XYZ file of C-alpha atoms in Angstrom:
499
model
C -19.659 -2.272 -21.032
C -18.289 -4.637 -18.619
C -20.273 -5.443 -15.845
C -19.669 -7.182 -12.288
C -19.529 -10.725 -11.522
C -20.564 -12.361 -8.611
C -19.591 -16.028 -9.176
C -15.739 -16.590 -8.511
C -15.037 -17.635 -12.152
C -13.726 -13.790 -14.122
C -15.222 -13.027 -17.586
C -12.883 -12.198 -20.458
C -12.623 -8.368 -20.124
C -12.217 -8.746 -15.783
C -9.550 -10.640 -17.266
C -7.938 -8.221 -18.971
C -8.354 -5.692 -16.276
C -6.575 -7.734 -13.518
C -3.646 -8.100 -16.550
C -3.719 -4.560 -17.391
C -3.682 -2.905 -13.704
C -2.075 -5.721 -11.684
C 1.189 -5.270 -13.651
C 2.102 -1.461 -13.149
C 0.409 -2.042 -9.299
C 3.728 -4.949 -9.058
C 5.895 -2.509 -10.701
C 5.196 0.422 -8.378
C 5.526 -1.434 -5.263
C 8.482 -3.051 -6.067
C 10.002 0.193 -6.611
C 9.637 0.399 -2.727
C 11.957 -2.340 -1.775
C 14.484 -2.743 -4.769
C 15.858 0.306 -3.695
C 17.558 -0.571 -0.444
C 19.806 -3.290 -2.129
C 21.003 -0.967 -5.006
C 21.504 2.374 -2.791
C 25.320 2.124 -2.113
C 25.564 1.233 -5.251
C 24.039 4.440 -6.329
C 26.381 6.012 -3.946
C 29.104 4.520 -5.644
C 28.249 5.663 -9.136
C 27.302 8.982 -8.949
C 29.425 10.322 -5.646
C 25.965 11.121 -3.346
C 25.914 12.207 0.107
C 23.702 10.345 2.612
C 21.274 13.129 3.058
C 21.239 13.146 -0.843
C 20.500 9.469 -0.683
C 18.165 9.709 1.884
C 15.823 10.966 -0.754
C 15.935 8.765 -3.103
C 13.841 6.532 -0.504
C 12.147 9.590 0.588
C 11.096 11.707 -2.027
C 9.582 8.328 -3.546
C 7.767 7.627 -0.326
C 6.595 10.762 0.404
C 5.159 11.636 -3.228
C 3.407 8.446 -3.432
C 1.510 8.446 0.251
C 0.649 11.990 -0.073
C -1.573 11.962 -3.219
C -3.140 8.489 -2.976
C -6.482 9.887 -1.606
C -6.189 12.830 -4.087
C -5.852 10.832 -6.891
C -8.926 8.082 -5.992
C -10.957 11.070 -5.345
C -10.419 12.230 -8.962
C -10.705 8.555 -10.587
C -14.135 8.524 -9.118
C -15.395 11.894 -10.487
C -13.572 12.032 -13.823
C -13.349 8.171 -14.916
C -10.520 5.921 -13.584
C -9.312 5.094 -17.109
C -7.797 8.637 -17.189
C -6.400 8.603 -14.344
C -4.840 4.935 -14.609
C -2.873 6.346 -17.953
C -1.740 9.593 -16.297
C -0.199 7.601 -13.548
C 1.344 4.365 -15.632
C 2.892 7.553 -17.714
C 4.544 9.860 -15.058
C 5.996 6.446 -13.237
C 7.515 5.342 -16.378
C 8.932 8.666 -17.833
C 10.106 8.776 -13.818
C 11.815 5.305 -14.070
C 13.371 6.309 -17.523
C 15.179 9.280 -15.990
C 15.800 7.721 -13.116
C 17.849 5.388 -14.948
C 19.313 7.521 -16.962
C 20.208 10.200 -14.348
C 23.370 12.417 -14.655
C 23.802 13.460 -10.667
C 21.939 12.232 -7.768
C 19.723 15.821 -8.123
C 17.787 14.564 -11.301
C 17.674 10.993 -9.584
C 15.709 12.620 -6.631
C 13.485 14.214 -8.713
C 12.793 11.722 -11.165
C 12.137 9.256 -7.732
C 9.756 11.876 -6.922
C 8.097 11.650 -10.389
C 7.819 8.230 -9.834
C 6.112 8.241 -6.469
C 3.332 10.756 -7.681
C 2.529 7.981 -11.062
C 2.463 5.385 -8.233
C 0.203 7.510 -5.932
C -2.149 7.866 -9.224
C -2.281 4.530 -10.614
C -2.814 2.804 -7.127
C -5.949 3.758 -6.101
C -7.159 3.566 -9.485
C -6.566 -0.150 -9.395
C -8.846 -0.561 -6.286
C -11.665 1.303 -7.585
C -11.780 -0.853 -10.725
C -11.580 -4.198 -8.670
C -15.054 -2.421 -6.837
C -16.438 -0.983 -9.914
C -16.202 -4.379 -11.812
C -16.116 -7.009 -9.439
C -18.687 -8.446 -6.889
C -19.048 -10.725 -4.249
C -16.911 -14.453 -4.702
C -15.479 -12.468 -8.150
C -14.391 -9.832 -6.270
C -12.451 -11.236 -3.343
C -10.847 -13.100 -5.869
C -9.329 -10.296 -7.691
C -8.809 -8.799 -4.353
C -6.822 -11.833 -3.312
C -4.810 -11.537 -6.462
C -4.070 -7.882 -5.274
C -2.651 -8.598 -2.117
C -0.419 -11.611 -3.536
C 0.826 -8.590 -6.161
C 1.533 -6.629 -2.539
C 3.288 -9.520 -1.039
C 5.701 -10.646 -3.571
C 6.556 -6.962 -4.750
C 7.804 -6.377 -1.390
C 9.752 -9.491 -0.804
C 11.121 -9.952 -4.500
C 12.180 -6.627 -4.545
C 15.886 -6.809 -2.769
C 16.123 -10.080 -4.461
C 15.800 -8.526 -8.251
C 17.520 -5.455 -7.045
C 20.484 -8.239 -6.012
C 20.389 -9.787 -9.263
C 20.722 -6.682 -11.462
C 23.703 -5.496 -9.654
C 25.391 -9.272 -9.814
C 24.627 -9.238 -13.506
C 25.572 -5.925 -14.627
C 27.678 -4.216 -12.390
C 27.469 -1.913 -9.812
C 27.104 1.059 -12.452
C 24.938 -0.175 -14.578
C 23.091 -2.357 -12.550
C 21.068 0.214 -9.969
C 20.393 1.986 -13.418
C 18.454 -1.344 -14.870
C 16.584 -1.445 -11.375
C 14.778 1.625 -13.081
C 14.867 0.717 -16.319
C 13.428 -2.079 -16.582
C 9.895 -0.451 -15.453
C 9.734 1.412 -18.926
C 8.682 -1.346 -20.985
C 5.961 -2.430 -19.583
C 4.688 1.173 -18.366
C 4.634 1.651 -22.622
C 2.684 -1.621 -23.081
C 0.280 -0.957 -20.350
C -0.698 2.452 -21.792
C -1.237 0.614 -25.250
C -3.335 -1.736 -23.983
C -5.064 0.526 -21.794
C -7.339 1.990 -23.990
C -8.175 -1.275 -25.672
C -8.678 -3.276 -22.474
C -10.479 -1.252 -19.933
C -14.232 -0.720 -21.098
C -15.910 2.419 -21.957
C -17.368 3.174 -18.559
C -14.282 3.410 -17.142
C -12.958 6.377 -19.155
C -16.523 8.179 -17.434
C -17.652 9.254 -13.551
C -18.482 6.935 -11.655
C -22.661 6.850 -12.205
C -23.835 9.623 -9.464
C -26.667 6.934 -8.537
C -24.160 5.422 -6.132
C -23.346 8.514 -4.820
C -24.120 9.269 -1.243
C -23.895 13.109 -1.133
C -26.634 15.137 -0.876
C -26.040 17.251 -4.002
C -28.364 16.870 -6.690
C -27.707 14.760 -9.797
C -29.167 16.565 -12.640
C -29.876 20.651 -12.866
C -33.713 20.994 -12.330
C -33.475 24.398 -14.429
C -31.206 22.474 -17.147
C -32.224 18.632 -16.997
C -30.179 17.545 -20.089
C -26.944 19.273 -18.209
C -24.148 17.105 -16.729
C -23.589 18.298 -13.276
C -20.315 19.717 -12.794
C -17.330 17.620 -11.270
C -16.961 17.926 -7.833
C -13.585 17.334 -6.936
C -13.618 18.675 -3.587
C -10.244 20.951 -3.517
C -10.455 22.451 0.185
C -10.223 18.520 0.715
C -7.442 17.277 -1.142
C -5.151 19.672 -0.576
C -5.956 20.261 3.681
C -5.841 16.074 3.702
C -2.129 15.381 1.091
C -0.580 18.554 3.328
C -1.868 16.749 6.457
C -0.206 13.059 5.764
C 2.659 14.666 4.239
C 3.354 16.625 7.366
C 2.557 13.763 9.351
C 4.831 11.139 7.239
C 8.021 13.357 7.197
C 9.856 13.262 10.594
C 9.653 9.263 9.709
C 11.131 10.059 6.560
C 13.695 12.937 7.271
C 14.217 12.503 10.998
C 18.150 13.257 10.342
C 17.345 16.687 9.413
C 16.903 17.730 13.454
C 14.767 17.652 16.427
C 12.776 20.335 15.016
C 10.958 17.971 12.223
C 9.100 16.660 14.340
C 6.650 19.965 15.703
C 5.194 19.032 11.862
C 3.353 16.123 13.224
C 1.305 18.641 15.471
C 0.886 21.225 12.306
C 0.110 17.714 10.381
C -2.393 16.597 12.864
C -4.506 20.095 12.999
C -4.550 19.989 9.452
C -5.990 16.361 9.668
C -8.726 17.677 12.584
C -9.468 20.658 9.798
C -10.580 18.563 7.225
C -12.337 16.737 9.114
C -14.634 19.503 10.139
C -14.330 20.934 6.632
C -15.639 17.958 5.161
C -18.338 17.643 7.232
C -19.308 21.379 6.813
C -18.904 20.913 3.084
C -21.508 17.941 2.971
C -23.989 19.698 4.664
C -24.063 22.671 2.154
C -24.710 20.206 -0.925
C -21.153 19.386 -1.473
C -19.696 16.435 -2.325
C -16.856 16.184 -0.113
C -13.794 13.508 -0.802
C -14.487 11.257 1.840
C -17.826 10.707 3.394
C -17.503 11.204 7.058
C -20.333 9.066 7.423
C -17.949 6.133 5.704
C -16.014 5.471 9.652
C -18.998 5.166 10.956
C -19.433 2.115 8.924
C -18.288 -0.712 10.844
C -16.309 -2.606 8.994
C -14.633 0.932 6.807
C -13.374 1.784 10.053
C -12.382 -1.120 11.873
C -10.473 -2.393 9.028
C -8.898 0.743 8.027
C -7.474 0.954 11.901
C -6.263 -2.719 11.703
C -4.088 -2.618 8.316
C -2.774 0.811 9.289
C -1.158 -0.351 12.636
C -0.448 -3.899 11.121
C 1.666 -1.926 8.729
C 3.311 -0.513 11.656
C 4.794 -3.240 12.078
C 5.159 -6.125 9.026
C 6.926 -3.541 6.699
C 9.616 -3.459 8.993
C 10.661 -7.277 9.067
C 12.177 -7.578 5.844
C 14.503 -4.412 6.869
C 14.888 -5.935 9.833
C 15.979 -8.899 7.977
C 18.312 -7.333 5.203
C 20.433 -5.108 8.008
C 20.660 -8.509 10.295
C 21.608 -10.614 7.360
C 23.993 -7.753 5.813
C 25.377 -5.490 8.655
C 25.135 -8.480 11.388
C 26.446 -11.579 9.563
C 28.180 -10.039 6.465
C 26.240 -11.483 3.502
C 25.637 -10.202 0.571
C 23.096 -8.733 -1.145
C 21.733 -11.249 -3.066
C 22.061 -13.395 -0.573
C 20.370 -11.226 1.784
C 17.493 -10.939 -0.486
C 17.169 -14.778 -1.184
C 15.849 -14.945 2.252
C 12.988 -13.811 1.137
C 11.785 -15.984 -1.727
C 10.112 -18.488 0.421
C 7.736 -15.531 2.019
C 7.433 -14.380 -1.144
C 6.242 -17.627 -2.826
C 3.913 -18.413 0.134
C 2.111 -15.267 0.132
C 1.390 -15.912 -3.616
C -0.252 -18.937 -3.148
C -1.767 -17.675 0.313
C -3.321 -14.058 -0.626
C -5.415 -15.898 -3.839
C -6.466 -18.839 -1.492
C -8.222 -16.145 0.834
C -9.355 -13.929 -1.791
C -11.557 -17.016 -2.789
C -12.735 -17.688 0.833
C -13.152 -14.345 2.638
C -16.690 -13.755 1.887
C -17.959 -17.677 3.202
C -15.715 -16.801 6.000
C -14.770 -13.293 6.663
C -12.627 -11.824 9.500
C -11.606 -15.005 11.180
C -8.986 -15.720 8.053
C -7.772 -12.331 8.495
C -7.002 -13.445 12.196
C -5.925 -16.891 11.353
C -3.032 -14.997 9.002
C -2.157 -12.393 11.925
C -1.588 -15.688 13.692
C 0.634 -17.342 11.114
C 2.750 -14.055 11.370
C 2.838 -14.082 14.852
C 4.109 -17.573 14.812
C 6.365 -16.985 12.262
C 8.276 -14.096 14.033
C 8.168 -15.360 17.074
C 9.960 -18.760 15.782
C 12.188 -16.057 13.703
C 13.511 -14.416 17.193
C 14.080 -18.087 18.651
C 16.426 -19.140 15.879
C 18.406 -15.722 16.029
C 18.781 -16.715 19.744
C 20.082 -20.385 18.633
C 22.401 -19.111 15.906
C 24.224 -16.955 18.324
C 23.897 -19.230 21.425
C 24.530 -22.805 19.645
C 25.760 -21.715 16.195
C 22.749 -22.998 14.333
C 22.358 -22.112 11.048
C 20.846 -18.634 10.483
C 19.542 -20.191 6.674
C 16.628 -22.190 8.951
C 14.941 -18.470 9.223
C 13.979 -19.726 5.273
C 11.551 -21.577 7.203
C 9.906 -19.475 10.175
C 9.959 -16.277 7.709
C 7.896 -18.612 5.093
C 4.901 -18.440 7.847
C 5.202 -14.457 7.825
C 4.588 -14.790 3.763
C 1.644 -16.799 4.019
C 0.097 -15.052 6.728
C 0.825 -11.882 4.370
C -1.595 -13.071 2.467
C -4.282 -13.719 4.607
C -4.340 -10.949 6.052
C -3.963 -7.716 3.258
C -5.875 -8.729 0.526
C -9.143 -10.477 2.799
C -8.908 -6.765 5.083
C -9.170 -5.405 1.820
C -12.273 -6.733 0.739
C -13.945 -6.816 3.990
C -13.135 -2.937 4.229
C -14.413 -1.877 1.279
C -17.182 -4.177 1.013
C -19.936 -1.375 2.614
C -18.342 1.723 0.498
C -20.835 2.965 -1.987
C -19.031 2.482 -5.471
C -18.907 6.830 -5.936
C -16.491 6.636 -3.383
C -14.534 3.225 -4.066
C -11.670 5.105 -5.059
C -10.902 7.768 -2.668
C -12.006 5.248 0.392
C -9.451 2.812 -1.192
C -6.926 6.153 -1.005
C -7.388 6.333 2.450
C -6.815 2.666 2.825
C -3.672 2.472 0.947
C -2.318 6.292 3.410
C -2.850 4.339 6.398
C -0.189 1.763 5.203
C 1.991 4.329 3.679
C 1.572 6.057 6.695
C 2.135 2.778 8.993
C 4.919 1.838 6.845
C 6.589 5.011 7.515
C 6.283 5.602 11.127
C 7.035 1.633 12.263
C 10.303 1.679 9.964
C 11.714 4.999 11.292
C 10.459 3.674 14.810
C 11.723 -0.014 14.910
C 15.049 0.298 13.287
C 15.792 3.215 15.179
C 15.039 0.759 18.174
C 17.458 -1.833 16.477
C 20.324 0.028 16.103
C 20.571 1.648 19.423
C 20.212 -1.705 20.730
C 23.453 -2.384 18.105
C 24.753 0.469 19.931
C 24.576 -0.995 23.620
C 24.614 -4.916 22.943
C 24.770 -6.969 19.567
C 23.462 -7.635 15.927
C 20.876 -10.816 17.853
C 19.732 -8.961 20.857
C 18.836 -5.828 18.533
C 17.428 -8.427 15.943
C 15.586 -10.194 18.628
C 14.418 -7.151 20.034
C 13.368 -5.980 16.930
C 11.360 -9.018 15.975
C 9.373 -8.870 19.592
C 8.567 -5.144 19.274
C 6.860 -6.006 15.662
C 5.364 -9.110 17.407
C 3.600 -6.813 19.938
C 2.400 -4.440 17.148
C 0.629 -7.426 15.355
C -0.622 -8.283 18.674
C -2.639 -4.835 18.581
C -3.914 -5.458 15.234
C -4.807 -8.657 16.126
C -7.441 -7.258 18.781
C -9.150 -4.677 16.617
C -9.906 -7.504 14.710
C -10.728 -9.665 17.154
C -13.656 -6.262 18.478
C -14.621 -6.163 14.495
C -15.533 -10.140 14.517
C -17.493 -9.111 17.914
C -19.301 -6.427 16.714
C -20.150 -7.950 13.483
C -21.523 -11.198 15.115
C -23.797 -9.137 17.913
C -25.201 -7.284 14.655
C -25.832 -10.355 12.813
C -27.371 -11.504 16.179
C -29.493 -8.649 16.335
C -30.427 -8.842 12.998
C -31.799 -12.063 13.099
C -34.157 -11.149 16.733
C -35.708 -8.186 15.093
C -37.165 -10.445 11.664
């Protein structure tokens, strides 16, 4: 049985656990962002409508945000090896369909397919990084996480680029898919020779906070049944989904958008229910009592609205370089490969240092973003004003990759650092909604900003625009942070005056 590390050096099997759930974690969230370079291809191939393709970035979306918390909640009762396989298996069957879809109908539903393995496997990935990592070891992996999350996002239009350029237009958005099923076949093989025994079991109800008893009095050798907590899951995944889809579907009509209010007396209902369901010797999904933990809270408030905004740039980035100035698609995507490089280096350099120095690197990356975008609207200004070259964004959008990585993978950590381990995985659910959520609402928000500025003025003053409004948004994550580093020094303060 493995168990966790505290020094920053990784034994053999946390080896082969980063290996084993890193992989499918890259392959999943690069399945967000290949997609927009190999869409009108798509359209191309097999006739579809834009509603039609609509949900190919939809459905996927949608699927995957909505049963995150759902599916950490279940790792941690039933064993998280179960749950990893499950997931690994419904994204690749999903990717193998996808690519071998007839009409853009079985496309959509195979995307959905996909999204759901993603929404399993995800928070699955978390709860092992908390159930076998600790302290140094476990920012570490953490900081290998978030480089995963940085370089999925910006490699993806640049793959998705490359597949097209080297195959075709037909076959290419058809090896976008593809290429997933490979490795989702290896990682199942390996899966049950890599993870270690405890992770095919619940998560020990020692570290569970609930109230409910851990062993029958009446029958003491009896395994408490699962408690999974269905009231929950289902009152929460209708809540986000009804929340998420007016960003998602917001062409459908001015109606979609009452579902937020459904969505967000949904969310209000299970709140209440879970806290009813605690106190009659329940286990609910979440612990209410986890947001009032400090740095839970805090944390999950700052990566949601940073989302908000960040996702958004490299859309901003592929319409500007595309629509505005009439590159192509690869070319487009190369603009990210700087970013992309930096936030791999960045996100394992914090995951080292985040415990010696906590939520000032978080804040020195929100800087480096700030900068970056800021110095990102200035040469948009030049290239239109003095004809400077628009390739010089390489540079400022190389500060918005390293800041990337200080800033997802050290929130991570510090977030979940406080969670007892029984609820690793559905607290790391909730994590992960807030960006899906985030995601979903700035990109809807932001380039529907951009193009009526297209509308009224130009491609530089909509990009500009664009950049600022995102700029502002970090801004606003920036001083949540800034309140969490406050709070956490007057308690360390305090701590030290009462010994």
């Amino acid at each position: 049985m493995a168990t966790p590390q505290s020094s920053e050096s990784f034994a053999g099997e946390q080896k082969k656990i980063l290996a084993l759930t890193l992989v499918p974690l890259f392959m999943s969230l690069l399945s967000v962002s290949i997609v927009n370079v190999v869409l009108p291809s798509v359209q191309d191939s097999l006739g579809a409508g834009s509603s039609a393709l609509q949900w190919v970035l939809s459905g996927y979306a949608l699927a995957f945000g909505v049963l995150l918390v759902a599916a950490g909640r279940a790792g941690d009762v039933y064993g998280r090896g179960p749950l990893f396989m499950a997931g690994v298996g419904l994204f690749g069957l999903g990717a193998l369909v996808s690519g071998l879809a007839p009409s853009v109908l079985v496309l959509n539903i195979a995307r959905v397919a996909m999204g759901l393995g993603s929404g399993l496997l995800n928070p699955q990935t978390i709860g092992l990084i908390q159930q076998y990592f600790k302290g140094a070891a476990r920012g570490k992996a953490f900081g290998m996480f978030g480089g995963v999350v940085g370089v999925s996002v910006a490699i993806g239009p640049v793959l998705g680029g490359v597949l097209v350029a080297l195959f075709g237009e037909s076959i290419g958005w058809r090896a976008s898919f593809l290429v997933n099923v490979p490795i989702c076949v290896i990682a199942l093989l390996l899966a049950k020779a890599w993870l270690p025994e405890s992770a095919w079991k619940p998560v020990p109800a020692e570290h569970s906070t609930s109230s409910m008893p851990v062993i029958d009095p009446a029958h003491p050798q009896r395994r408490p049944k699962a408690d999974l907590d269905p009231v929950g899951l289902v009152s929460f995944g209708l809540a986000v989904l009804l929340v998420m889809l007016p960003f998602v579907e917001s062409s459908v009509g001015p109606w979609i958008w009452g579902s937020i209010v459904v969505g967000a007396g949904l969310m209000a209902f299970w709140v209440w229910w879970e806290r009813r369901y605690r106190r009659r010797g329940g286990e609910p999904m979440i612990d209410m009592d986890l947001f009032a933990t400090r740095s839970f809270a805090n944390g999950t408030m700052l990566i949601g609205l940073y989302f908000v905004g960040v996702t958004s740039i490299w859309v901003l980035v592929a319409l500007y370089m595309q629509s505005g100035l009439h590159h192509t698609a690869l070319a487009s995507g190369m603009m990210g490969l700087p970013a992309a490089a930096a936030s791999a280096i960045s996100a394992p350099i914090a995951g080292r240092y985040i415990v010696r120095i906590g939520r000032p690197l978080v804040l020195i990356g929100m800087s480096s973003v700030l900068f970056g975008l800021l110095t990102t609207a200035l040469l948009v200004y030049l290239h239109g004003a003095m004809g400077l070259s628009e390739w010089w964004m390489l540079l400022s959008l190389t500060f918005v990759g390293g800041g990337q990585g200080l800033v997802v993978s050290p929130n991570q950590t510090l977030t979940l650092a406080d969670v007892p381990m029984r609820y690793a995985g559905s607290a790391g659910g909730v994590l992960q909604t807030g960006q899906r959520v985030g995601t979903s609402i700035g990109i809807a928000a932001i380039t529907g900003i951009v193009f009526a500025m297209v509308a009224r003025s130009d491609w530089p003053t909509a990009m500009m625009t664009g950049l600022l409004v995102i700029a502002v948004v970090v801004i606003m994550a920036g001083c949540i942070g800034v309140r969490d580093m406050m709070q956490g020094r007057g308690e360390a303060k305090a701590a030290r005056a009462s010994s």
